[in-house]
PDB file of C-alpha atoms in Angstrom:
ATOM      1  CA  UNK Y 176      29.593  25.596   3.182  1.00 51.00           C
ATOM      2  CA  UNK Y 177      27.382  24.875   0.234  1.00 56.00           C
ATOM      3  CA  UNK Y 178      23.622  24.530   0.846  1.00 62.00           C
ATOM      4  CA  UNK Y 179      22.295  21.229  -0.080  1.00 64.00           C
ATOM      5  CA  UNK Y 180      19.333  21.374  -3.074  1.00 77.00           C
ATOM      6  CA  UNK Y 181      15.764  20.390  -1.833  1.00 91.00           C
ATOM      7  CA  UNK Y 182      15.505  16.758  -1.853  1.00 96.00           C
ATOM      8  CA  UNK Y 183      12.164  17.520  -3.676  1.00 97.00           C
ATOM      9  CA  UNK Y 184      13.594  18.361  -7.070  1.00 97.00           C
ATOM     10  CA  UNK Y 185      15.326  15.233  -7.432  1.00 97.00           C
ATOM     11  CA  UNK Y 186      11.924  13.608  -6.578  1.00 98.00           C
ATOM     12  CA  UNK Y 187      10.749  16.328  -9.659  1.00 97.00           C
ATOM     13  CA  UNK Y 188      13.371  14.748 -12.101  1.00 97.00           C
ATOM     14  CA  UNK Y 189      11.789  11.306 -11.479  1.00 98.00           C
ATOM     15  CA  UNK Y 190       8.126  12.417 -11.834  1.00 98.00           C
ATOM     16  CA  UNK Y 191       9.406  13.928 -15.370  1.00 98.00           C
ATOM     17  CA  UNK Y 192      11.099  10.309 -16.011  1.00 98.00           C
ATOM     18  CA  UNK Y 193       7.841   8.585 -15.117  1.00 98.00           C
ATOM     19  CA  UNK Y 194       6.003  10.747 -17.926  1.00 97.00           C
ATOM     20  CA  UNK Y 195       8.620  10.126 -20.696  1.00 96.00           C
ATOM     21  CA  UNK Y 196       7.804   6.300 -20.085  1.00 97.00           C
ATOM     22  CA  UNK Y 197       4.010   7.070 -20.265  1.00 96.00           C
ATOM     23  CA  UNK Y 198       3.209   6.553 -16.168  1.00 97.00           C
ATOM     24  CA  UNK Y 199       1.551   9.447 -14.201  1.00 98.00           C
ATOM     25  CA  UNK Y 200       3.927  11.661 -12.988  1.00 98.00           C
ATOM     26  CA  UNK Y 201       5.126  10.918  -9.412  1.00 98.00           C
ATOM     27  CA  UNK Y 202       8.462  10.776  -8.183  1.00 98.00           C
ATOM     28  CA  UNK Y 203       9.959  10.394  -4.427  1.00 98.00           C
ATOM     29  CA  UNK Y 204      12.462  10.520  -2.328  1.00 98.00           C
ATOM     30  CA  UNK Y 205      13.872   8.834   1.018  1.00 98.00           C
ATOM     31  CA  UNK Y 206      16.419  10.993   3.193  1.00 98.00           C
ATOM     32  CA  UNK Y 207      18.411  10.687   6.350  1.00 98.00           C
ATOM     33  CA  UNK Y 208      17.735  14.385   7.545  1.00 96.00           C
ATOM     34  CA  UNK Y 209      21.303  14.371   9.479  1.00 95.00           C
ATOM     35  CA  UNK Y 210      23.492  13.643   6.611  1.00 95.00           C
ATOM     36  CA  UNK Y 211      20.962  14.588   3.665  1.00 95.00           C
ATOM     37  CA  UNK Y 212      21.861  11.706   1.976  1.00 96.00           C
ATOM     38  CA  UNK Y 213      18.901   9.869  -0.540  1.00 97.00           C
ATOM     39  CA  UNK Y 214      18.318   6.206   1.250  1.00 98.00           C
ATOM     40  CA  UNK Y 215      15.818   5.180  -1.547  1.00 98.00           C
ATOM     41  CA  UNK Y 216      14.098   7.045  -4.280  1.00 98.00           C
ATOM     42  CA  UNK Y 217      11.124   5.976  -6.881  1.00 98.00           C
ATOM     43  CA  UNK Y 218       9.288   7.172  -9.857  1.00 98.00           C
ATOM     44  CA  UNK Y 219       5.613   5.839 -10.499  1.00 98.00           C
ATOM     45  CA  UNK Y 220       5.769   2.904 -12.382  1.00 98.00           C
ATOM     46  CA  UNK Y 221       2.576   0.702 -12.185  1.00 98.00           C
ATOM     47  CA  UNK Y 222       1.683   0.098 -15.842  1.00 97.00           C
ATOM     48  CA  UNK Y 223       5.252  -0.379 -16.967  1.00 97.00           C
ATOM     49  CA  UNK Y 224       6.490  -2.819 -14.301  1.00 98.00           C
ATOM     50  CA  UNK Y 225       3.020  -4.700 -14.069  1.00 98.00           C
ATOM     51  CA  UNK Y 226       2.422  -3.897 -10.346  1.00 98.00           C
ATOM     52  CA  UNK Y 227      -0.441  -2.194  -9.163  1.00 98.00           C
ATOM     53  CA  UNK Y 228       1.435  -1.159  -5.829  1.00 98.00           C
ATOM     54  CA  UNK Y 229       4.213   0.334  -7.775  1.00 98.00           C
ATOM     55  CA  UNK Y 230       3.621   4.274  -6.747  1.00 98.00           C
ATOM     56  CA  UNK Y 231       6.361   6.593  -6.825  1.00 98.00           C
ATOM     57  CA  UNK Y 232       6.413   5.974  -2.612  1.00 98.00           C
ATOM     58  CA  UNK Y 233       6.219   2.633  -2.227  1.00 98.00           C
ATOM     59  CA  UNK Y 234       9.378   2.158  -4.810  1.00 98.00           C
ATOM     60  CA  UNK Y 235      11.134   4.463  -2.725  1.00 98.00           C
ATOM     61  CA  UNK Y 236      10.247   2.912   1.015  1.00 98.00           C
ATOM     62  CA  UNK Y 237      10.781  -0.743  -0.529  1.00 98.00           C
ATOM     63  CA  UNK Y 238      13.734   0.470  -2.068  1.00 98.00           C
ATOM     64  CA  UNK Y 239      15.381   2.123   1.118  1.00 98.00           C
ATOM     65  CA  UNK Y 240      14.487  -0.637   3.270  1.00 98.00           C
ATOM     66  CA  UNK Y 241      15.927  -2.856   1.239  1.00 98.00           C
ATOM     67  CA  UNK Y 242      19.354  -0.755   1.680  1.00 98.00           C
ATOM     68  CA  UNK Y 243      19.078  -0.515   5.182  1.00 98.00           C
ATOM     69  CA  UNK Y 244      18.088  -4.151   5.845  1.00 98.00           C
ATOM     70  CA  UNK Y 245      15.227  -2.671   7.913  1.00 98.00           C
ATOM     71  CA  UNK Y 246      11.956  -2.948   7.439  1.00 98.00           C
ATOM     72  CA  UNK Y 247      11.333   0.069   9.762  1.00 98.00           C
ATOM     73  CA  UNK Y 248      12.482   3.528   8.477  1.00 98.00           C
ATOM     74  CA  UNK Y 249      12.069   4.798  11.828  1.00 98.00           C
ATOM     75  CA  UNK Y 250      12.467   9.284  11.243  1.00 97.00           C
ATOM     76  CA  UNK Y 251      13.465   9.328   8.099  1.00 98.00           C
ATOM     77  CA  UNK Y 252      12.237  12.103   5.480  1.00 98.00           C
ATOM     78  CA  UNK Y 253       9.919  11.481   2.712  1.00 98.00           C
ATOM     79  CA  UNK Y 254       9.880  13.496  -0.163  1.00 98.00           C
ATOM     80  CA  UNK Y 255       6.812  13.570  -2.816  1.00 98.00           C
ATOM     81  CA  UNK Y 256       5.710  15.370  -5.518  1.00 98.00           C
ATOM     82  CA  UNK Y 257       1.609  14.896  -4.759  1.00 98.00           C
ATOM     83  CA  UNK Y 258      -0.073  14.069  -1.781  1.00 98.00           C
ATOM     84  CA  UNK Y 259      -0.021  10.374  -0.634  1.00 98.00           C
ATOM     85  CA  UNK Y 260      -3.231   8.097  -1.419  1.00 98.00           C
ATOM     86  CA  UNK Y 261      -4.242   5.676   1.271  1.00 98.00           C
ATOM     87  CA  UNK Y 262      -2.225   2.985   0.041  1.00 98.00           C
ATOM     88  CA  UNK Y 263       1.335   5.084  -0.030  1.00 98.00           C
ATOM     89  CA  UNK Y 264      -0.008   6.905   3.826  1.00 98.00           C
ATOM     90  CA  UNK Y 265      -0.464   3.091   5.193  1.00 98.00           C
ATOM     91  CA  UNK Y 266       2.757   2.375   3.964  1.00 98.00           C
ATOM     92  CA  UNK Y 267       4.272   5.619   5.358  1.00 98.00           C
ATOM     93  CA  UNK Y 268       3.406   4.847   8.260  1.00 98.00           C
ATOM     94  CA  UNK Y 269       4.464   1.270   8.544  1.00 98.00           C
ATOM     95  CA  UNK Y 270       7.347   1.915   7.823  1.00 98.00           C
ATOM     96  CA  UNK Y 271       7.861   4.982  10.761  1.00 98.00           C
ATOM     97  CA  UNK Y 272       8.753   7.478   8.453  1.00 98.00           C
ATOM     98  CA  UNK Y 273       9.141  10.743  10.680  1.00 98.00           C
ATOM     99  CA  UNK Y 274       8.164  13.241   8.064  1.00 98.00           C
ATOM    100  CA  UNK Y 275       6.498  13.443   4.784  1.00 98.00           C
ATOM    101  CA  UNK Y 276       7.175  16.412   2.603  1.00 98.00           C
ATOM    102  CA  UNK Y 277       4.515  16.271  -0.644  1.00 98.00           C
ATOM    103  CA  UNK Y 278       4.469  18.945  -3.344  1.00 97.00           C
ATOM    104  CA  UNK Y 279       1.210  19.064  -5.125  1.00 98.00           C
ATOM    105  CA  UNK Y 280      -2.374  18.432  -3.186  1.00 97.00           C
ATOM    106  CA  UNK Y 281      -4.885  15.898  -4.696  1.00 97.00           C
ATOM    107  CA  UNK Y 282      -8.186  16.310  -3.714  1.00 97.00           C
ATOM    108  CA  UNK Y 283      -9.430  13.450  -6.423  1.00 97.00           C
ATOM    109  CA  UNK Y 284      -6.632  10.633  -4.725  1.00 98.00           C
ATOM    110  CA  UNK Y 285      -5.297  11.923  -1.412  1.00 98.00           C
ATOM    111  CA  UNK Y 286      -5.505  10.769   2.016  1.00 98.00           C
ATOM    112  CA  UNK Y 287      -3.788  13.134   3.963  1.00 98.00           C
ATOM    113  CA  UNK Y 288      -5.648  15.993   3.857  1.00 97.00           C
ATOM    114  CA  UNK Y 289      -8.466  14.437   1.789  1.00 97.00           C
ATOM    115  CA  UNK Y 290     -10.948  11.164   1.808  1.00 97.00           C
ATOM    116  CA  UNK Y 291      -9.818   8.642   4.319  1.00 97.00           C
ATOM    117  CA  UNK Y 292      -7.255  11.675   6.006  1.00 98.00           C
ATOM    118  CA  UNK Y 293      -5.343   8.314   7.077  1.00 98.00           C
ATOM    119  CA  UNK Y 294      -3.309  10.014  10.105  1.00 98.00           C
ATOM    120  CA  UNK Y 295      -6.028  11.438  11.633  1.00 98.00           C
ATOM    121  CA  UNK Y 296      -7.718   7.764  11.906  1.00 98.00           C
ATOM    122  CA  UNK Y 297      -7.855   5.760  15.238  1.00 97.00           C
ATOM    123  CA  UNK Y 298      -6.343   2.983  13.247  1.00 97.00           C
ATOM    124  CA  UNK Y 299      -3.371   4.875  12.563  1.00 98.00           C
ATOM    125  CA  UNK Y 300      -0.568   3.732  14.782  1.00 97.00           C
ATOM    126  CA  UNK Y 301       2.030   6.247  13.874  1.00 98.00           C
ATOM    127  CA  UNK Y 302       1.886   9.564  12.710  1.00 98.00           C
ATOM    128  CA  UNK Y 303       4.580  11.496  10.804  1.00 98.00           C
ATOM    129  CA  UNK Y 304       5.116  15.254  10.320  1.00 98.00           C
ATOM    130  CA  UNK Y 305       3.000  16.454   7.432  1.00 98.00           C
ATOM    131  CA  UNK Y 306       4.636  19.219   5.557  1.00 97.00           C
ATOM    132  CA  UNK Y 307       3.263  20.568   1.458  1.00 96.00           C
ATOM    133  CA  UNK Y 308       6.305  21.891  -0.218  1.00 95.00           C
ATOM    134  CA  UNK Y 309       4.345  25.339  -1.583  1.00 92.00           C
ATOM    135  CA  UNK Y 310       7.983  26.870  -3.504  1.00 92.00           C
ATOM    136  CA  UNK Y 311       7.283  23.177  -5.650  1.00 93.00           C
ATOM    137  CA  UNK Y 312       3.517  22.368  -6.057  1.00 94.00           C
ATOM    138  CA  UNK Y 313       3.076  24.415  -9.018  1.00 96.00           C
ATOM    139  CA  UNK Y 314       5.625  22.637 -11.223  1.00 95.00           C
ATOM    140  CA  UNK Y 315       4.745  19.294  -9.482  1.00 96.00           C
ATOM    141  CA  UNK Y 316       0.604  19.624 -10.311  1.00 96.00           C
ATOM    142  CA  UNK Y 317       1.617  21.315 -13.786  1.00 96.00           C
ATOM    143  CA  UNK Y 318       3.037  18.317 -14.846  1.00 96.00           C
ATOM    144  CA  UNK Y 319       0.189  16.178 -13.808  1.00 97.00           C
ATOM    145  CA  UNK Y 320      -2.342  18.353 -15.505  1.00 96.00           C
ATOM    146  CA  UNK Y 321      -0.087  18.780 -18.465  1.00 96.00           C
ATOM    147  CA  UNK Y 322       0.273  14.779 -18.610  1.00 96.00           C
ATOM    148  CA  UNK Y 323      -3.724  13.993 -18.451  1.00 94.00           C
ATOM    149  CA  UNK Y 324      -4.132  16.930 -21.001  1.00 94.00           C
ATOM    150  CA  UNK Y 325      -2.095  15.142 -23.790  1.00 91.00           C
ATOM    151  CA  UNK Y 326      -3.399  11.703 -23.101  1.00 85.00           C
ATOM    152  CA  UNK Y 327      -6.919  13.127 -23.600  1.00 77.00           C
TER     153      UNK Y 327
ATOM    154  CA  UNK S 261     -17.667 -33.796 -10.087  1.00 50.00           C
ATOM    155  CA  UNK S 262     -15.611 -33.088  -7.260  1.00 55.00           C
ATOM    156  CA  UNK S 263     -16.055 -29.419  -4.896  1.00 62.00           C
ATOM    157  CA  UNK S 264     -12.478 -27.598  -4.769  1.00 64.00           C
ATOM    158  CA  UNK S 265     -11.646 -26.544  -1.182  1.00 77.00           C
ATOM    159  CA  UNK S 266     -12.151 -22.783  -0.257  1.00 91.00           C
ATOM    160  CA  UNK S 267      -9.268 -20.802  -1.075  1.00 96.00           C
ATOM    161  CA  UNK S 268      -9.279 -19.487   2.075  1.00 97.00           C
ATOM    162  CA  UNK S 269      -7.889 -22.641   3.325  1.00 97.00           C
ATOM    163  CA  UNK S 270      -4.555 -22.278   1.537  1.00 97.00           C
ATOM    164  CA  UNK S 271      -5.030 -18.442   2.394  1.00 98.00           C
ATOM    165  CA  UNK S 272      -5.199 -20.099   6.287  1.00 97.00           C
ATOM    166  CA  UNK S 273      -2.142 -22.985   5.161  1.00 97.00           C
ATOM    167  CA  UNK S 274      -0.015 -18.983   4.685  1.00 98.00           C
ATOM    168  CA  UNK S 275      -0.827 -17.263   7.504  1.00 98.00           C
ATOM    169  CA  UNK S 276       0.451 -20.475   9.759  1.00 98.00           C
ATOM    170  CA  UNK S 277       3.729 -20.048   7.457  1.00 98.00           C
ATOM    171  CA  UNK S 278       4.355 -16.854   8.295  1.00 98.00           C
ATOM    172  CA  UNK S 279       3.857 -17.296  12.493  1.00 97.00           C
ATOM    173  CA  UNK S 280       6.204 -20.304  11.909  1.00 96.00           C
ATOM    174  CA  UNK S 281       8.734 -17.716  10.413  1.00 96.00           C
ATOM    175  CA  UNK S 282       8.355 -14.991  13.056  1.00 96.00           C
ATOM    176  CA  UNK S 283       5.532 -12.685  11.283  1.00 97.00           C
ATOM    177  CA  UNK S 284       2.062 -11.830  12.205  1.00 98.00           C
ATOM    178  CA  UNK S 285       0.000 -14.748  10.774  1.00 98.00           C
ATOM    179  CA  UNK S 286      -1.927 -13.291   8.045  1.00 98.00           C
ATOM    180  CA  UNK S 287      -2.387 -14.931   4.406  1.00 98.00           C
ATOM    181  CA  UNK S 288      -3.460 -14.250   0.957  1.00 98.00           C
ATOM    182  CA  UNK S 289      -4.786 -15.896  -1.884  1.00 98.00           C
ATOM    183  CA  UNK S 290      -5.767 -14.661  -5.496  1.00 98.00           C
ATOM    184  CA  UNK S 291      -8.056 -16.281  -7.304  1.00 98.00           C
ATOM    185  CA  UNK S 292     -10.068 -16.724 -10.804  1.00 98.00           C
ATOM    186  CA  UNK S 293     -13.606 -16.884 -10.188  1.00 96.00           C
ATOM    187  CA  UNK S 294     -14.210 -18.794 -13.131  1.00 95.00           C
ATOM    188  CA  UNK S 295     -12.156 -21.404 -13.156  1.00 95.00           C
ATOM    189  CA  UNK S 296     -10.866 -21.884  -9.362  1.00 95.00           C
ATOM    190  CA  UNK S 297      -7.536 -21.173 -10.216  1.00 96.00           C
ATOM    191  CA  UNK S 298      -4.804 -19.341  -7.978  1.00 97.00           C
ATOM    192  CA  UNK S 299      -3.231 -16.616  -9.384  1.00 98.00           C
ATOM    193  CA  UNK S 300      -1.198 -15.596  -6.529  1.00 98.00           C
ATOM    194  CA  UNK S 301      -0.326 -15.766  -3.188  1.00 98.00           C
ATOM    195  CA  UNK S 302       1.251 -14.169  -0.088  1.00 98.00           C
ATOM    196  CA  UNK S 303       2.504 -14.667   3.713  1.00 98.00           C
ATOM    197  CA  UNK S 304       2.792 -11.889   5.852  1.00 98.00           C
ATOM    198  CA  UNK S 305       6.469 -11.327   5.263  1.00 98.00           C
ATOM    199  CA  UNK S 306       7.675  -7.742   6.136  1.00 98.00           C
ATOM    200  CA  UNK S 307      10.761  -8.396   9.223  1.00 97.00           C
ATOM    201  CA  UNK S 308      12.198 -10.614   7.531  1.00 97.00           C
ATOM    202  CA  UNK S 309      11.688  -9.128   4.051  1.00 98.00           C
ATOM    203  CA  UNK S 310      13.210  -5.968   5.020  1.00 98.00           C
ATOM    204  CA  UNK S 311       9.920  -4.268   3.349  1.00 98.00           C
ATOM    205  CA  UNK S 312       7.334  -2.200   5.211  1.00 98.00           C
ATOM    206  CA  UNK S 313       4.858  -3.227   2.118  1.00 98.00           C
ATOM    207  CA  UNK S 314       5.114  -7.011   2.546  1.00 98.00           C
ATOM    208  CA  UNK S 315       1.729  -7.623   3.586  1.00 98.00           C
ATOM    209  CA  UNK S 316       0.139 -10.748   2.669  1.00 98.00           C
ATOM    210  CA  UNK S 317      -2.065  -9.060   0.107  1.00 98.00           C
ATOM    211  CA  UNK S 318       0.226  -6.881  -1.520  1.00 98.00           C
ATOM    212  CA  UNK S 319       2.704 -10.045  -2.356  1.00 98.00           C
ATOM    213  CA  UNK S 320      -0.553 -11.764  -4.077  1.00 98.00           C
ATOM    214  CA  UNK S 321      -1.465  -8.641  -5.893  1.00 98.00           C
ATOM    215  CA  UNK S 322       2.543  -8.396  -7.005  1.00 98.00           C
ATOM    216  CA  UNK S 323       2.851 -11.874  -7.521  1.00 98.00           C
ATOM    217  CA  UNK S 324      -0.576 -11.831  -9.444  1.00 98.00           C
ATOM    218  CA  UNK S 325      -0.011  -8.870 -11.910  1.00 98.00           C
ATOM    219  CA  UNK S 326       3.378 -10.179 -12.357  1.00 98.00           C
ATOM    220  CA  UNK S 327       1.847 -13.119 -13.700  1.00 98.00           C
ATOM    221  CA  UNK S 328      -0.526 -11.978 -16.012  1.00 98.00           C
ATOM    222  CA  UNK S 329       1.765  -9.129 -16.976  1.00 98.00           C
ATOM    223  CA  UNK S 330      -0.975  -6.515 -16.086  1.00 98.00           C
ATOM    224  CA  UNK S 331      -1.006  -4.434 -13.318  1.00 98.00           C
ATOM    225  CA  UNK S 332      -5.035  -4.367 -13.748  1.00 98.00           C
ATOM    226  CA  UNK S 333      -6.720  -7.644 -11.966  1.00 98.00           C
ATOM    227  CA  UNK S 334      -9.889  -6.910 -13.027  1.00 98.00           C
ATOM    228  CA  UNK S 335     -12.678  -9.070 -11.369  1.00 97.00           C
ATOM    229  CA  UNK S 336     -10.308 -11.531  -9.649  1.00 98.00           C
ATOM    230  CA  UNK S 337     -11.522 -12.584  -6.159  1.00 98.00           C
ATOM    231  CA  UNK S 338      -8.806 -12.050  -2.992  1.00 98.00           C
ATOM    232  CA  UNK S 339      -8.747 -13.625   0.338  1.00 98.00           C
ATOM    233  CA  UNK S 340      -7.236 -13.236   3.080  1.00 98.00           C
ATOM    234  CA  UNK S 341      -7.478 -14.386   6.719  1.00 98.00           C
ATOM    235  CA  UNK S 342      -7.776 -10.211   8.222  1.00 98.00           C
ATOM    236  CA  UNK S 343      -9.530  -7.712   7.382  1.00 98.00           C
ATOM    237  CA  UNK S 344      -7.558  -5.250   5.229  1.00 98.00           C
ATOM    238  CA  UNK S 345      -5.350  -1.998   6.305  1.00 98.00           C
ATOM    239  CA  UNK S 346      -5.602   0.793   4.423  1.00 98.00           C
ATOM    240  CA  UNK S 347      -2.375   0.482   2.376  1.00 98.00           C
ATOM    241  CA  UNK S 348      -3.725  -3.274   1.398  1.00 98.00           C
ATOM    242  CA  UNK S 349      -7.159  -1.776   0.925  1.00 98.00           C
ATOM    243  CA  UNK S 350      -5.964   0.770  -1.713  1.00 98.00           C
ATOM    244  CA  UNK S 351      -3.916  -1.350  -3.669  1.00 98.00           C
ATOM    245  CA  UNK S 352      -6.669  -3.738  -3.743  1.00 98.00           C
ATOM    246  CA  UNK S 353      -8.722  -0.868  -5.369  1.00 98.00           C
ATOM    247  CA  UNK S 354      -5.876  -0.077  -7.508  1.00 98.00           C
ATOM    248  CA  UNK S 355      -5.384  -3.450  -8.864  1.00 98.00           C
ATOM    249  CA  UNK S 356      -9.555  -3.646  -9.779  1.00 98.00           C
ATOM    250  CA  UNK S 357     -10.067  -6.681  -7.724  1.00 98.00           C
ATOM    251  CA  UNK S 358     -14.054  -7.763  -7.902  1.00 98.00           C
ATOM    252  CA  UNK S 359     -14.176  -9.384  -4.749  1.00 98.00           C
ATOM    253  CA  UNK S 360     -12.708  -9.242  -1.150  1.00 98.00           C
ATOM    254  CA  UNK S 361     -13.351 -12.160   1.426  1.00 98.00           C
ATOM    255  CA  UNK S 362     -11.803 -11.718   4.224  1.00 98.00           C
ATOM    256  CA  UNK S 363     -11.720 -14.135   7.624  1.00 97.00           C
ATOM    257  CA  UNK S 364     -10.916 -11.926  10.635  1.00 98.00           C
ATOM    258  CA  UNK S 365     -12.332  -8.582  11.495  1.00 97.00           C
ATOM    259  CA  UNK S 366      -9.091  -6.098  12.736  1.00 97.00           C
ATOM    260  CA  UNK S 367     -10.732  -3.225  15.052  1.00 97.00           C
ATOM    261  CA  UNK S 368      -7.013  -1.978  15.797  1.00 97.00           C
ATOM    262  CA  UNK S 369      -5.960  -1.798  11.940  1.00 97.00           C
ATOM    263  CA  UNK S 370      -8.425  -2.746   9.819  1.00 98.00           C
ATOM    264  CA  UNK S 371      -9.893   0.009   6.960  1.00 98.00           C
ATOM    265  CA  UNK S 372     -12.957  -1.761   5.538  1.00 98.00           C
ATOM    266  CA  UNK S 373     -15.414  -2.115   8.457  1.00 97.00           C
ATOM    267  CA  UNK S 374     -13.069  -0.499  10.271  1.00 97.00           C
ATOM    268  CA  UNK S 375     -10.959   3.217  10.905  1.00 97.00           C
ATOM    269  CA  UNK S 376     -10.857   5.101   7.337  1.00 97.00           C
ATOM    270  CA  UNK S 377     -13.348   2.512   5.468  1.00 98.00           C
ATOM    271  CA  UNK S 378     -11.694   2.742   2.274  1.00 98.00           C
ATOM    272  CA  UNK S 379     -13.933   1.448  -0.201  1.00 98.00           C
ATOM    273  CA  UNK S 380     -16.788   4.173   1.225  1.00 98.00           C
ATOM    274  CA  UNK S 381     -14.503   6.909   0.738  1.00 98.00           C
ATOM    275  CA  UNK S 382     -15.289   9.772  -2.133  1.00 97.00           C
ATOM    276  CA  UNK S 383     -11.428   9.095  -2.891  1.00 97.00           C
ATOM    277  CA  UNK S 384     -11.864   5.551  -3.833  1.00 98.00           C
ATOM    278  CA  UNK S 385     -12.869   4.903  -7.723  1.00 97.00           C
ATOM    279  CA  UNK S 386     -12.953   1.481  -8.068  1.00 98.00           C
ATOM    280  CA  UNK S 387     -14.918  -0.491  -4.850  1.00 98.00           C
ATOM    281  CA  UNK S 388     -14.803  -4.498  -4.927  1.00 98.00           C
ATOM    282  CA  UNK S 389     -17.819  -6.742  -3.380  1.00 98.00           C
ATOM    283  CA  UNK S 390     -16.473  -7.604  -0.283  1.00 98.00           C
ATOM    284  CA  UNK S 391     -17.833 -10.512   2.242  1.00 97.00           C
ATOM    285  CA  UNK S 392     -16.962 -11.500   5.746  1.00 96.00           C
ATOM    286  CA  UNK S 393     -16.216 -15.281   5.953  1.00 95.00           C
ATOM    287  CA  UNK S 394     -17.576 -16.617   8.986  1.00 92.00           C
ATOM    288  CA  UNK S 395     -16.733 -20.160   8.200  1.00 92.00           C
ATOM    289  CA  UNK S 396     -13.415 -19.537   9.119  1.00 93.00           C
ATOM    290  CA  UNK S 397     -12.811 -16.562  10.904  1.00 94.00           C
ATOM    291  CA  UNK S 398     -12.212 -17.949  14.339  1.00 96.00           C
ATOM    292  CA  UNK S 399      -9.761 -19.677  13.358  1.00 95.00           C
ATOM    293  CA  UNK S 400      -7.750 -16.952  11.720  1.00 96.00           C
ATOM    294  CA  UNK S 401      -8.537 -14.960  15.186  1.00 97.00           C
ATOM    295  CA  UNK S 402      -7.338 -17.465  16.987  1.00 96.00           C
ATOM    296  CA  UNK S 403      -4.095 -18.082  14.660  1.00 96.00           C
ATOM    297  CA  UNK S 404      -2.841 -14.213  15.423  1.00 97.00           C
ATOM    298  CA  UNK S 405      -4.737 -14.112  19.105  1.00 96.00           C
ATOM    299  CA  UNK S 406      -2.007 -16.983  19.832  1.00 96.00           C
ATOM    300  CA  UNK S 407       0.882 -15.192  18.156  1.00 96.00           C
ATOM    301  CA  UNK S 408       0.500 -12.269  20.152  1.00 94.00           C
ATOM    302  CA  UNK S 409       0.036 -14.489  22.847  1.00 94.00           C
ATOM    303  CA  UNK S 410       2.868 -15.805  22.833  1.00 91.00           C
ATOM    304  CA  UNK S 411       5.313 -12.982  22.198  1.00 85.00           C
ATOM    305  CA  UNK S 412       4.315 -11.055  24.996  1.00 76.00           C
TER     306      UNK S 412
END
């Protein structure tokens, strides 16, 4: 039996593809946790594709609905390489996503644990697991510092 | 000289669209504020889109930026028949709109008046003027008081 790589370093690869084409560094990933298999996956692409809604997450959630013909993603995993902003935790939880996973914490952008902390609001209808991926956050937040650093 | 009709009439022309197709009635229109002229537009769409995302305002924003071929809608004026959610609220942000009017009031989901008011937040760096239209909110209420209504 071989053990399965973290779903998070493929959403790494596609942060470090967002920076080569000049977007802040997000990627993400959508899995089935019973099979492990990616359903959708997205790297932050709003200046390149001309779409302010085009986050690393909401690629990934259109993208697996889209595959499953679903709008509802009812318990699947979401895998990210910074904390959700209130745009990307709304659509998290539209779409009944049963757990997020995020790497890197972002106090400036957040809403999970930060500003709005969308899942703890009254007007949150559905509430996934919250989980921060500590064995990744280093590389994930070192490659958003190292990207606003050169762009300075 | 003639007066152009409120774009929140054609925002009100979408929302009936989408309850004819099965979706909460919600609509949105994206407008120039200096010449009257739509930029985009959206029906609440997700079901039968097969997208959690496919709010009314996030197709206008999309269908906007895709447009102009800028992800930045800087000082265009959005409305739409409900009050924002937070996902809708943060792209809105994102996107640099000057201007939210919005017809209904959502206690249960709304995030401007309402829940995690975005545009208050410490997290949110770019807040638009935003103003309740009370010309037309009842019948917006009405529109998705009726859906629901009927569904039960």
């Amino acid at each position: 039996m071989t053990t399965l790589p973290s779903p998070m370093l493929r959403a790494l690869e596609l942060a470090r593809a967002a920076a080569q084409a000049g977007e802040v560094p997000v990627g993400a990933v959508i899995v089935d946790p019973a099979t492990g298999e990616i359903i959708g996956e997205g790297a932050n692409a709003p200046v390149m594709a001309h779409d302010p809604t085009a986050h690393a997450e909401i690629i990934a959630l259109r993208s697996a609905a889209a595959k499953l013909g679903n709008y509802r993603l009812t318990g699947l995993h979401l895998y990210v390489t910074l904390e959700p902003c209130a745009m990307c935790a709304g659509a998290i939880s539209f779409a009944r996503i049963g757990k997020v996973i995020y790497a890197a914490t972002d106090p400036k952008g957040g809403a999970i644990l930060h500003g709005p902390r969308f899942f703890q609001q009254p007007t949150c209808h559905w509430r996934p697991e919250v989980e921060q991926d500590d064995a990744n956050d280093i590389e994930a937040g070192d490659m958003l510092r190292e990207f606003f650093r050169s762009r300075r």
